[in-house]
């Protein structure tokens, strides 16, 4: 099969589009013919500095397509089903093998391209806001990197849950403007405004009850300092690629909480698996929106990763084999 592979970590230009052996189907697994790859934030990070499980390595967490092989112990998925899959690697390819447990059948009304972008971003945003952020109706939410895949999902989920104010940060006005249709109340351009002061001004000094932080590094400090009393920060990523060293001395006085969130740690549980199915169904019903910025051919994976790293994309960029 054809795949976008690399032999060493680095910038987007490490990708080579080449022939590699087809993946094998495990007895508890499936193989799909990939129709759409959702480039996750973790894919660009892994390409840059993640471990190479094989050499050449095929990066990528999430892809959707048609089932072309089914392991003998699999009962929930059949040949020809359209599914969206997640896994530690292997999405940037024409064929992909995963455990059947890491696949969700795409319901009627949802196309493969949008389905490809749902499980990780929406599942992660949901865990950040509700499982670990304990968001309640009427609370104020701050989403760091609001234009990211996780951010776009978090804004919509917070709006649906009745947050009284949804604030988000991004690196430009243009990016923030596109988030208004999803439920954003006020955008904060962190190149122009001091985030903590902006949160204070916009909330009349209440600050944020829940902060979702997929950026880390120095941004996590602004998340902590943006918390209301009893506020909760969910630290969920390192998109900023900088070391995360923060001063937590403000946490105790205000009964504040800092939680780490890693969806992968609980991906195999019924809680997460069934929760992702509900989110996929909600997208199919039109209750939640998948934002696809643009698509590239799989052979142009380097260009697609370059585009994402240019910080122009809002929501997801897809690869089509
Ligand atoms: N723990 C988990 O379970 C989990 C699950 C999913 C994702 N994640 C992590 O969450 C983070 C976001 O994922 P995602 O899929 O939402 O990412 P994404 O769609 O690629 O967006 C990342 C965003 O981060 C912002 N950013 C800030 N500093 C950046 C930098 N130095 N380089 C590139 N982008 C930077 C950019 O927005 P601005 O330009 O507007 O700042 C960008 O849009 C990633 O670190 C990912 O690994 C973790």
mmCIF file of N, CA and C in Angstrom, residues 185-309:
data_model
loop_
_atom_site.group_PDB
_atom_site.id
_atom_site.type_symbol
_atom_site.label_atom_id
_atom_site.label_comp_id
_atom_site.label_asym_id
_atom_site.label_seq_id
_atom_site.Cartn_x
_atom_site.Cartn_y
_atom_site.Cartn_z
ATOM 1 N N UNK A 185 -18.518 33.484 22.937
ATOM 2 C CA UNK A 185 -19.061 34.768 23.390
ATOM 3 C C UNK A 185 -18.058 35.890 23.109
ATOM 4 N N UNK A 186 -16.805 35.720 23.558
ATOM 5 C CA UNK A 186 -15.757 36.720 23.316
ATOM 6 C C UNK A 186 -14.458 36.002 22.973
ATOM 7 N N UNK A 187 -13.765 36.499 21.972
ATOM 8 C CA UNK A 187 -12.451 35.969 21.639
ATOM 9 C C UNK A 187 -11.352 36.829 22.241
ATOM 10 N N UNK A 188 -10.236 36.192 22.576
ATOM 11 C CA UNK A 188 -9.076 36.926 23.100
ATOM 12 C C UNK A 188 -7.881 36.609 22.202
ATOM 13 N N UNK A 189 -7.403 37.624 21.491
ATOM 14 C CA UNK A 189 -6.217 37.474 20.649
ATOM 15 C C UNK A 189 -4.999 37.639 21.552
ATOM 16 N N UNK A 190 -4.324 36.532 21.828
ATOM 17 C CA UNK A 190 -3.247 36.593 22.841
ATOM 18 C C UNK A 190 -2.006 37.330 22.342
ATOM 19 N N UNK A 191 -1.946 37.604 21.022
ATOM 20 C CA UNK A 191 -0.842 38.443 20.535
ATOM 21 C C UNK A 191 -1.089 39.908 20.884
ATOM 22 N N UNK A 192 -2.357 40.263 21.031
ATOM 23 C CA UNK A 192 -2.706 41.657 21.260
ATOM 24 C C UNK A 192 -3.043 41.944 22.726
ATOM 25 N N UNK A 193 -3.737 40.981 23.387
ATOM 26 C CA UNK A 193 -4.234 41.232 24.744
ATOM 27 C C UNK A 193 -3.569 40.319 25.760
ATOM 28 N N UNK A 194 -3.427 40.827 26.980
ATOM 29 C CA UNK A 194 -3.014 40.000 28.115
ATOM 30 C C UNK A 194 -4.216 39.113 28.484
ATOM 31 N N UNK A 195 -4.041 37.804 28.415
ATOM 32 C CA UNK A 195 -5.190 36.894 28.551
ATOM 33 C C UNK A 195 -5.830 37.005 29.938
ATOM 34 N N UNK A 196 -5.022 37.015 30.977
ATOM 35 C CA UNK A 196 -5.593 37.026 32.334
ATOM 36 C C UNK A 196 -6.374 38.327 32.566
ATOM 37 N N UNK A 197 -5.801 39.439 32.122
ATOM 38 C CA UNK A 197 -6.511 40.725 32.284
ATOM 39 C C UNK A 197 -7.786 40.744 31.452
ATOM 40 N N UNK A 198 -7.734 40.173 30.267
ATOM 41 C CA UNK A 198 -8.934 40.146 29.409
ATOM 42 C C UNK A 198 -10.035 39.300 30.056
ATOM 43 N N UNK A 199 -9.651 38.169 30.641
ATOM 44 C CA UNK A 199 -10.662 37.327 31.305
ATOM 45 C C UNK A 199 -11.276 38.104 32.474
ATOM 46 N N UNK A 200 -10.451 38.810 33.231
ATOM 47 C CA UNK A 200 -10.959 39.604 34.367
ATOM 48 C C UNK A 200 -11.944 40.669 33.873
ATOM 49 N N UNK A 201 -11.555 41.350 32.811
ATOM 50 C CA UNK A 201 -12.414 42.432 32.296
ATOM 51 C C UNK A 201 -13.739 41.876 31.758
ATOM 52 N N UNK A 202 -13.654 40.797 30.984
ATOM 53 C CA UNK A 202 -14.854 40.272 30.328
ATOM 54 C C UNK A 202 -15.816 39.601 31.305
ATOM 55 N N UNK A 203 -15.282 39.115 32.438
ATOM 56 C CA UNK A 203 -16.134 38.401 33.402
ATOM 57 C C UNK A 203 -16.440 39.258 34.623
ATOM 58 N N UNK A 204 -16.090 40.532 34.547
ATOM 59 C CA UNK A 204 -16.316 41.427 35.689
ATOM 60 C C UNK A 204 -15.613 40.879 36.940
ATOM 61 N N UNK A 205 -14.404 40.389 36.750
ATOM 62 C CA UNK A 205 -13.523 39.859 37.806
ATOM 63 C C UNK A 205 -13.977 38.530 38.413
ATOM 64 N N UNK A 206 -15.018 37.907 37.863
ATOM 65 C CA UNK A 206 -15.385 36.568 38.357
ATOM 66 C C UNK A 206 -14.292 35.563 37.975
ATOM 67 N N UNK A 207 -13.751 35.677 36.770
ATOM 68 C CA UNK A 207 -12.780 34.769 36.145
ATOM 69 C C UNK A 207 -13.493 33.494 35.650
ATOM 70 N N UNK A 208 -12.708 32.502 35.206
ATOM 71 C CA UNK A 208 -13.315 31.335 34.537
ATOM 72 C C UNK A 208 -13.503 30.176 35.506
ATOM 73 N N UNK A 209 -14.671 29.543 35.434
ATOM 74 C CA UNK A 209 -14.928 28.375 36.291
ATOM 75 C C UNK A 209 -14.221 27.136 35.745
ATOM 76 N N UNK A 210 -14.156 27.030 34.427
ATOM 77 C CA UNK A 210 -13.470 25.886 33.800
ATOM 78 C C UNK A 210 -12.565 26.423 32.693
ATOM 79 N N UNK A 211 -11.306 25.970 32.680
ATOM 80 C CA UNK A 211 -10.380 26.324 31.591
ATOM 81 C C UNK A 211 -9.908 25.034 30.931
ATOM 82 N N UNK A 212 -10.013 24.969 29.604
ATOM 83 C CA UNK A 212 -9.473 23.833 28.847
ATOM 84 C C UNK A 212 -8.171 24.307 28.217
ATOM 85 N N UNK A 213 -7.072 23.597 28.514
ATOM 86 C CA UNK A 213 -5.764 24.051 28.041
ATOM 87 C C UNK A 213 -5.045 22.974 27.232
ATOM 88 N N UNK A 214 -5.126 23.013 25.885
ATOM 89 C CA UNK A 214 -4.387 22.064 25.057
ATOM 90 C C UNK A 214 -3.008 22.588 24.634
ATOM 91 N N UNK A 215 -2.572 23.708 25.182
ATOM 92 C CA UNK A 215 -1.329 24.347 24.710
ATOM 93 C C UNK A 215 -0.156 24.092 25.657
ATOM 94 N N UNK A 216 -0.390 24.191 26.975
ATOM 95 C CA UNK A 216 0.680 23.941 27.943
ATOM 96 C C UNK A 216 1.748 25.021 27.912
ATOM 97 N N UNK A 217 2.945 24.708 28.445
ATOM 98 C CA UNK A 217 4.033 25.683 28.522
ATOM 99 C C UNK A 217 3.572 26.917 29.281
ATOM 100 N N UNK A 218 4.029 28.096 28.872
ATOM 101 C CA UNK A 218 3.640 29.325 29.576
ATOM 102 C C UNK A 218 2.134 29.591 29.527
ATOM 103 N N UNK A 219 1.457 29.034 28.510
ATOM 104 C CA UNK A 219 -0.006 29.226 28.422
ATOM 105 C C UNK A 219 -0.711 28.634 29.640
ATOM 106 N N UNK A 220 -0.184 27.521 30.149
ATOM 107 C CA UNK A 220 -0.832 26.903 31.314
ATOM 108 C C UNK A 220 -0.817 27.846 32.517
ATOM 109 N N UNK A 221 0.221 28.678 32.593
ATOM 110 C CA UNK A 221 0.242 29.648 33.703
ATOM 111 C C UNK A 221 -0.916 30.637 33.564
ATOM 112 N N UNK A 222 -1.191 31.063 32.346
ATOM 113 C CA UNK A 222 -2.318 32.000 32.169
ATOM 114 C C UNK A 222 -3.638 31.297 32.468
ATOM 115 N N UNK A 223 -3.705 30.003 32.188
ATOM 116 C CA UNK A 223 -4.930 29.244 32.509
ATOM 117 C C UNK A 223 -5.148 29.230 34.014
ATOM 118 N N UNK A 224 -4.087 28.939 34.743
ATOM 119 C CA UNK A 224 -4.187 28.875 36.216
ATOM 120 C C UNK A 224 -4.591 30.237 36.779
ATOM 121 N N UNK A 225 -3.988 31.292 36.238
ATOM 122 C CA UNK A 225 -4.258 32.643 36.768
ATOM 123 C C UNK A 225 -5.615 33.183 36.303
ATOM 124 N N UNK A 226 -6.259 32.477 35.374
ATOM 125 C CA UNK A 226 -7.583 32.899 34.897
ATOM 126 C C UNK A 226 -8.717 32.230 35.671
ATOM 127 N N UNK A 227 -8.378 31.430 36.672
ATOM 128 C CA UNK A 227 -9.407 30.657 37.385
ATOM 129 C C UNK A 227 -10.176 31.464 38.415
ATOM 130 N N UNK A 228 -11.475 31.224 38.470
ATOM 131 C CA UNK A 228 -12.324 31.728 39.545
ATOM 132 C C UNK A 228 -12.079 30.880 40.808
ATOM 133 N N UNK A 229 -12.611 31.305 41.923
ATOM 134 C CA UNK A 229 -12.604 30.440 43.104
ATOM 135 C C UNK A 229 -13.326 29.143 42.761
ATOM 136 N N UNK A 230 -12.777 28.029 43.207
ATOM 137 C CA UNK A 230 -13.293 26.683 42.892
ATOM 138 C C UNK A 230 -13.178 26.348 41.399
ATOM 139 N N UNK A 231 -12.381 27.114 40.662
ATOM 140 C CA UNK A 231 -12.222 26.875 39.228
ATOM 141 C C UNK A 231 -11.382 25.629 38.962
ATOM 142 N N UNK A 232 -11.566 25.048 37.760
ATOM 143 C CA UNK A 232 -10.864 23.819 37.377
ATOM 144 C C UNK A 232 -10.176 24.011 36.032
ATOM 145 N N UNK A 233 -8.861 23.725 35.989
ATOM 146 C CA UNK A 233 -8.138 23.722 34.706
ATOM 147 C C UNK A 233 -7.937 22.281 34.277
ATOM 148 N N UNK A 234 -8.266 21.966 33.036
ATOM 149 C CA UNK A 234 -7.887 20.666 32.502
ATOM 150 C C UNK A 234 -6.736 20.870 31.512
ATOM 151 N N UNK A 235 -5.623 20.245 31.862
ATOM 152 C CA UNK A 235 -4.387 20.375 31.080
ATOM 153 C C UNK A 235 -4.340 19.174 30.146
ATOM 154 N N UNK A 236 -4.448 19.417 28.830
ATOM 155 C CA UNK A 236 -4.735 18.297 27.935
ATOM 156 C C UNK A 236 -3.783 18.203 26.753
ATOM 157 N N UNK A 237 -2.819 19.117 26.653
ATOM 158 C CA UNK A 237 -1.918 19.004 25.515
ATOM 159 C C UNK A 237 -0.733 19.927 25.628
ATOM 160 N N UNK A 238 0.129 19.806 24.638
ATOM 161 C CA UNK A 238 1.362 20.593 24.601
ATOM 162 C C UNK A 238 1.557 21.168 23.216
ATOM 163 N N UNK A 239 0.473 21.707 22.650
ATOM 164 C CA UNK A 239 0.557 22.242 21.292
ATOM 165 C C UNK A 239 1.656 23.289 21.172
ATOM 166 N N UNK A 240 1.928 24.012 22.261
ATOM 167 C CA UNK A 240 2.952 25.058 22.237
ATOM 168 C C UNK A 240 4.378 24.515 22.193
ATOM 169 N N UNK A 241 4.539 23.223 22.490
ATOM 170 C CA UNK A 241 5.841 22.531 22.403
ATOM 171 C C UNK A 241 6.893 23.097 23.356
ATOM 172 N N UNK A 242 6.476 23.869 24.354
ATOM 173 C CA UNK A 242 7.455 24.425 25.309
ATOM 174 C C UNK A 242 7.339 23.688 26.626
ATOM 175 N N UNK A 243 8.417 23.698 27.404
ATOM 176 C CA UNK A 243 8.420 23.029 28.706
ATOM 177 C C UNK A 243 7.348 23.651 29.595
ATOM 178 N N UNK A 244 6.651 22.798 30.338
ATOM 179 C CA UNK A 244 5.582 23.282 31.210
ATOM 180 C C UNK A 244 6.075 23.336 32.647
ATOM 181 N N UNK A 245 6.411 24.545 33.083
ATOM 182 C CA UNK A 245 6.812 24.744 34.484
ATOM 183 C C UNK A 245 5.934 25.866 35.004
ATOM 184 N N UNK A 246 5.062 25.542 35.953
ATOM 185 C CA UNK A 246 4.118 26.565 36.403
ATOM 186 C C UNK A 246 4.187 26.762 37.910
ATOM 187 N N UNK A 247 3.745 27.943 38.310
ATOM 188 C CA UNK A 247 3.625 28.281 39.717
ATOM 189 C C UNK A 247 2.180 27.987 40.118
ATOM 190 N N UNK A 248 1.998 27.035 41.030
ATOM 191 C CA UNK A 248 0.631 26.645 41.410
ATOM 192 C C UNK A 248 0.202 27.275 42.738
ATOM 193 N N UNK A 249 0.957 28.285 43.189
ATOM 194 C CA UNK A 249 0.672 28.816 44.526
ATOM 195 C C UNK A 249 -0.695 29.489 44.632
ATOM 196 N N UNK A 250 -1.302 29.867 43.505
ATOM 197 C CA UNK A 250 -2.630 30.495 43.581
ATOM 198 C C UNK A 250 -3.749 29.456 43.714
ATOM 199 N N UNK A 251 -3.426 28.175 43.592
ATOM 200 C CA UNK A 251 -4.490 27.162 43.557
ATOM 201 C C UNK A 251 -5.167 26.992 44.915
ATOM 202 N N UNK A 252 -4.366 26.912 45.974
ATOM 203 C CA UNK A 252 -4.909 26.514 47.276
ATOM 204 C C UNK A 252 -5.888 27.556 47.824
ATOM 205 N N UNK A 253 -5.479 28.826 47.776
ATOM 206 C CA UNK A 253 -6.314 29.868 48.369
ATOM 207 C C UNK A 253 -7.729 29.909 47.804
ATOM 208 N N UNK A 254 -7.883 29.585 46.535
ATOM 209 C CA UNK A 254 -9.212 29.673 45.908
ATOM 210 C C UNK A 254 -9.861 28.315 45.718
ATOM 211 N N UNK A 255 -9.372 27.285 46.407
ATOM 212 C CA UNK A 255 -9.934 25.918 46.246
ATOM 213 C C UNK A 255 -9.987 25.518 44.773
ATOM 214 N N UNK A 256 -8.877 25.777 44.081
ATOM 215 C CA UNK A 256 -8.839 25.534 42.629
ATOM 216 C C UNK A 256 -8.221 24.168 42.336
ATOM 217 N N UNK A 257 -8.501 23.651 41.133
ATOM 218 C CA UNK A 257 -8.042 22.303 40.763
ATOM 219 C C UNK A 257 -7.337 22.323 39.413
ATOM 220 N N UNK A 258 -6.239 21.575 39.313
ATOM 221 C CA UNK A 258 -5.541 21.359 38.040
ATOM 222 C C UNK A 258 -5.578 19.863 37.756
ATOM 223 N N UNK A 259 -6.226 19.455 36.656
ATOM 224 C CA UNK A 259 -6.308 18.029 36.307
ATOM 225 C C UNK A 259 -5.619 17.777 34.985
ATOM 226 N N UNK A 260 -4.876 16.684 34.912
ATOM 227 C CA UNK A 260 -4.367 16.226 33.624
ATOM 228 C C UNK A 260 -5.448 15.387 32.966
ATOM 229 N N UNK A 261 -5.532 15.475 31.640
ATOM 230 C CA UNK A 261 -6.520 14.664 30.909
ATOM 231 C C UNK A 261 -5.814 13.973 29.748
ATOM 232 N N UNK A 262 -5.957 12.651 29.671
ATOM 233 C CA UNK A 262 -5.435 11.899 28.533
ATOM 234 C C UNK A 262 -6.498 10.889 28.116
ATOM 235 N N UNK A 263 -7.160 11.176 27.008
ATOM 236 C CA UNK A 263 -8.254 10.320 26.549
ATOM 237 C C UNK A 263 -7.765 8.891 26.326
ATOM 238 N N UNK A 264 -6.545 8.764 25.784
ATOM 239 C CA UNK A 264 -5.998 7.448 25.451
ATOM 240 C C UNK A 264 -5.947 6.511 26.640
ATOM 241 N N UNK A 265 -5.762 7.070 27.835
ATOM 242 C CA UNK A 265 -5.639 6.228 29.030
ATOM 243 C C UNK A 265 -6.937 5.478 29.312
ATOM 244 N N UNK A 266 -8.081 6.021 28.831
ATOM 245 C CA UNK A 266 -9.366 5.382 29.132
ATOM 246 C C UNK A 266 -10.142 5.033 27.857
ATOM 247 N N UNK A 267 -9.417 5.055 26.723
ATOM 248 C CA UNK A 267 -10.062 4.799 25.431
ATOM 249 C C UNK A 267 -10.716 3.418 25.408
ATOM 250 N N UNK A 268 -10.124 2.458 26.109
ATOM 251 C CA UNK A 268 -10.656 1.091 26.079
ATOM 252 C C UNK A 268 -11.845 0.874 27.004
ATOM 253 N N UNK A 269 -12.247 1.876 27.756
ATOM 254 C CA UNK A 269 -13.354 1.693 28.705
ATOM 255 C C UNK A 269 -14.702 1.881 28.004
ATOM 256 N N UNK A 270 -15.737 1.275 28.586
ATOM 257 C CA UNK A 270 -17.084 1.478 28.036
ATOM 258 C C UNK A 270 -17.470 2.950 28.135
ATOM 259 N N UNK A 271 -17.047 3.601 29.215
ATOM 260 C CA UNK A 271 -17.414 5.013 29.402
ATOM 261 C C UNK A 271 -16.987 5.844 28.189
ATOM 262 N N UNK A 272 -15.727 5.714 27.793
ATOM 263 C CA UNK A 272 -15.228 6.531 26.682
ATOM 264 C C UNK A 272 -15.760 6.007 25.344
ATOM 265 N N UNK A 273 -15.740 4.691 25.171
ATOM 266 C CA UNK A 273 -16.198 4.135 23.884
ATOM 267 C C UNK A 273 -17.646 4.545 23.609
ATOM 268 N N UNK A 274 -18.510 4.361 24.595
ATOM 269 C CA UNK A 274 -19.936 4.674 24.398
ATOM 270 C C UNK A 274 -20.154 6.184 24.303
ATOM 271 N N UNK A 275 -19.343 6.938 25.060
ATOM 272 C CA UNK A 275 -19.455 8.399 25.001
ATOM 273 C C UNK A 275 -19.107 8.907 23.613
ATOM 274 N N UNK A 276 -18.078 8.338 22.997
ATOM 275 C CA UNK A 276 -17.698 8.752 21.639
ATOM 276 C C UNK A 276 -18.809 8.386 20.655
ATOM 277 N N UNK A 277 -19.421 7.206 20.844
ATOM 278 C CA UNK A 277 -20.539 6.834 19.959
ATOM 279 C C UNK A 277 -21.659 7.865 20.042
ATOM 280 N N UNK A 278 -21.946 8.334 21.260
ATOM 281 C CA UNK A 278 -23.019 9.346 21.410
ATOM 282 C C UNK A 278 -22.635 10.652 20.698
ATOM 283 N N UNK A 279 -21.363 11.013 20.782
ATOM 284 C CA UNK A 279 -20.921 12.251 20.121
ATOM 285 C C UNK A 279 -20.997 12.112 18.594
ATOM 286 N N UNK A 280 -20.623 10.931 18.093
ATOM 287 C CA UNK A 280 -20.735 10.682 16.644
ATOM 288 C C UNK A 280 -22.201 10.794 16.230
ATOM 289 N N UNK A 281 -23.090 10.212 17.031
ATOM 290 C CA UNK A 281 -24.530 10.274 16.716
ATOM 291 C C UNK A 281 -25.025 11.721 16.740
ATOM 292 N N UNK A 282 -24.523 12.509 17.698
ATOM 293 C CA UNK A 282 -24.945 13.918 17.787
ATOM 294 C C UNK A 282 -24.481 14.701 16.558
ATOM 295 N N UNK A 283 -23.295 14.366 16.045
ATOM 296 C CA UNK A 283 -22.822 15.028 14.820
ATOM 297 C C UNK A 283 -23.715 14.607 13.651
ATOM 298 N N UNK A 284 -24.058 13.310 13.602
ATOM 299 C CA UNK A 284 -24.922 12.820 12.519
ATOM 300 C C UNK A 284 -26.275 13.523 12.539
ATOM 301 N N UNK A 285 -26.778 13.811 13.760
ATOM 302 C CA UNK A 285 -28.090 14.473 13.884
ATOM 303 C C UNK A 285 -28.005 15.975 13.623
ATOM 304 N N UNK A 286 -26.783 16.480 13.469
ATOM 305 C CA UNK A 286 -26.616 17.913 13.210
ATOM 306 C C UNK A 286 -26.575 18.754 14.474
ATOM 307 N N UNK A 287 -26.487 18.099 15.660
ATOM 308 C CA UNK A 287 -26.446 18.857 16.923
ATOM 309 C C UNK A 287 -25.053 19.425 17.191
ATOM 310 N N UNK A 288 -24.059 18.786 16.630
ATOM 311 C CA UNK A 288 -22.675 19.277 16.754
ATOM 312 C C UNK A 288 -22.102 19.340 15.344
ATOM 313 N N UNK A 289 -21.156 20.275 15.162
ATOM 314 C CA UNK A 289 -20.656 20.530 13.807
ATOM 315 C C UNK A 289 -19.168 20.171 13.734
ATOM 316 N N UNK A 290 -18.816 19.458 12.678
ATOM 317 C CA UNK A 290 -17.392 19.214 12.411
ATOM 318 C C UNK A 290 -16.914 20.329 11.486
ATOM 319 N N UNK A 291 -15.854 20.995 11.874
ATOM 320 C CA UNK A 291 -15.318 22.083 11.043
ATOM 321 C C UNK A 291 -14.105 21.546 10.287
ATOM 322 N N UNK A 292 -14.253 21.433 8.961
ATOM 323 C CA UNK A 292 -13.140 20.970 8.124
ATOM 324 C C UNK A 292 -12.598 22.184 7.388
ATOM 325 N N UNK A 293 -11.346 22.483 7.641
ATOM 326 C CA UNK A 293 -10.734 23.669 7.031
ATOM 327 C C UNK A 293 -10.417 23.417 5.569
ATOM 328 N N UNK A 294 -9.737 22.322 5.283
ATOM 329 C CA UNK A 294 -9.420 21.954 3.888
ATOM 330 C C UNK A 294 -8.906 20.528 3.828
ATOM 331 N N UNK A 295 -8.799 20.008 2.607
ATOM 332 C CA UNK A 295 -8.301 18.642 2.425
ATOM 333 C C UNK A 295 -7.088 18.649 1.494
ATOM 334 N N UNK A 296 -6.239 17.649 1.657
ATOM 335 C CA UNK A 296 -5.067 17.437 0.795
ATOM 336 C C UNK A 296 -5.043 15.967 0.405
ATOM 337 N N UNK A 297 -4.357 15.655 -0.689
ATOM 338 C CA UNK A 297 -4.098 14.254 -1.012
ATOM 339 C C UNK A 297 -3.095 13.695 -0.002
ATOM 340 N N UNK A 298 -3.204 12.392 0.273
ATOM 341 C CA UNK A 298 -2.260 11.772 1.213
ATOM 342 C C UNK A 298 -0.808 11.976 0.753
ATOM 343 N N UNK A 299 -0.609 11.988 -0.559
ATOM 344 C CA UNK A 299 0.749 12.185 -1.090
ATOM 345 C C UNK A 299 1.288 13.582 -0.750
ATOM 346 N N UNK A 300 0.389 14.491 -0.353
ATOM 347 C CA UNK A 300 0.803 15.852 0.022
ATOM 348 C C UNK A 300 0.784 16.048 1.540
ATOM 349 N N UNK A 301 1.079 14.981 2.279
ATOM 350 C CA UNK A 301 1.027 15.067 3.746
ATOM 351 C C UNK A 301 1.953 16.164 4.271
ATOM 352 N N UNK A 302 3.123 16.320 3.632
ATOM 353 C CA UNK A 302 4.065 17.352 4.099
ATOM 354 C C UNK A 302 3.432 18.737 3.980
ATOM 355 N N UNK A 303 2.791 18.983 2.846
ATOM 356 C CA UNK A 303 2.152 20.282 2.629
ATOM 357 C C UNK A 303 1.033 20.507 3.648
ATOM 358 N N UNK A 304 0.266 19.450 3.920
ATOM 359 C CA UNK A 304 -0.834 19.562 4.881
ATOM 360 C C UNK A 304 -0.304 19.878 6.279
ATOM 361 N N UNK A 305 0.761 19.199 6.688
ATOM 362 C CA UNK A 305 1.351 19.480 8.021
ATOM 363 C C UNK A 305 1.929 20.902 8.057
ATOM 364 N N UNK A 306 2.533 21.328 6.936
ATOM 365 C CA UNK A 306 3.041 22.714 6.864
ATOM 366 C C UNK A 306 1.898 23.704 7.079
ATOM 367 N N UNK A 307 0.784 23.441 6.390
ATOM 368 C CA UNK A 307 -0.361 24.360 6.488
ATOM 369 C C UNK A 307 -0.839 24.441 7.942
ATOM 370 N N UNK A 308 -0.962 23.284 8.603
ATOM 371 C CA UNK A 308 -1.419 23.291 10.002
ATOM 372 C C UNK A 308 -0.440 24.096 10.857
ATOM 373 N N UNK A 309 0.837 23.906 10.612
ATOM 374 C CA UNK A 309 1.834 24.593 11.451
ATOM 375 C C UNK A 309 1.973 26.077 11.097
#
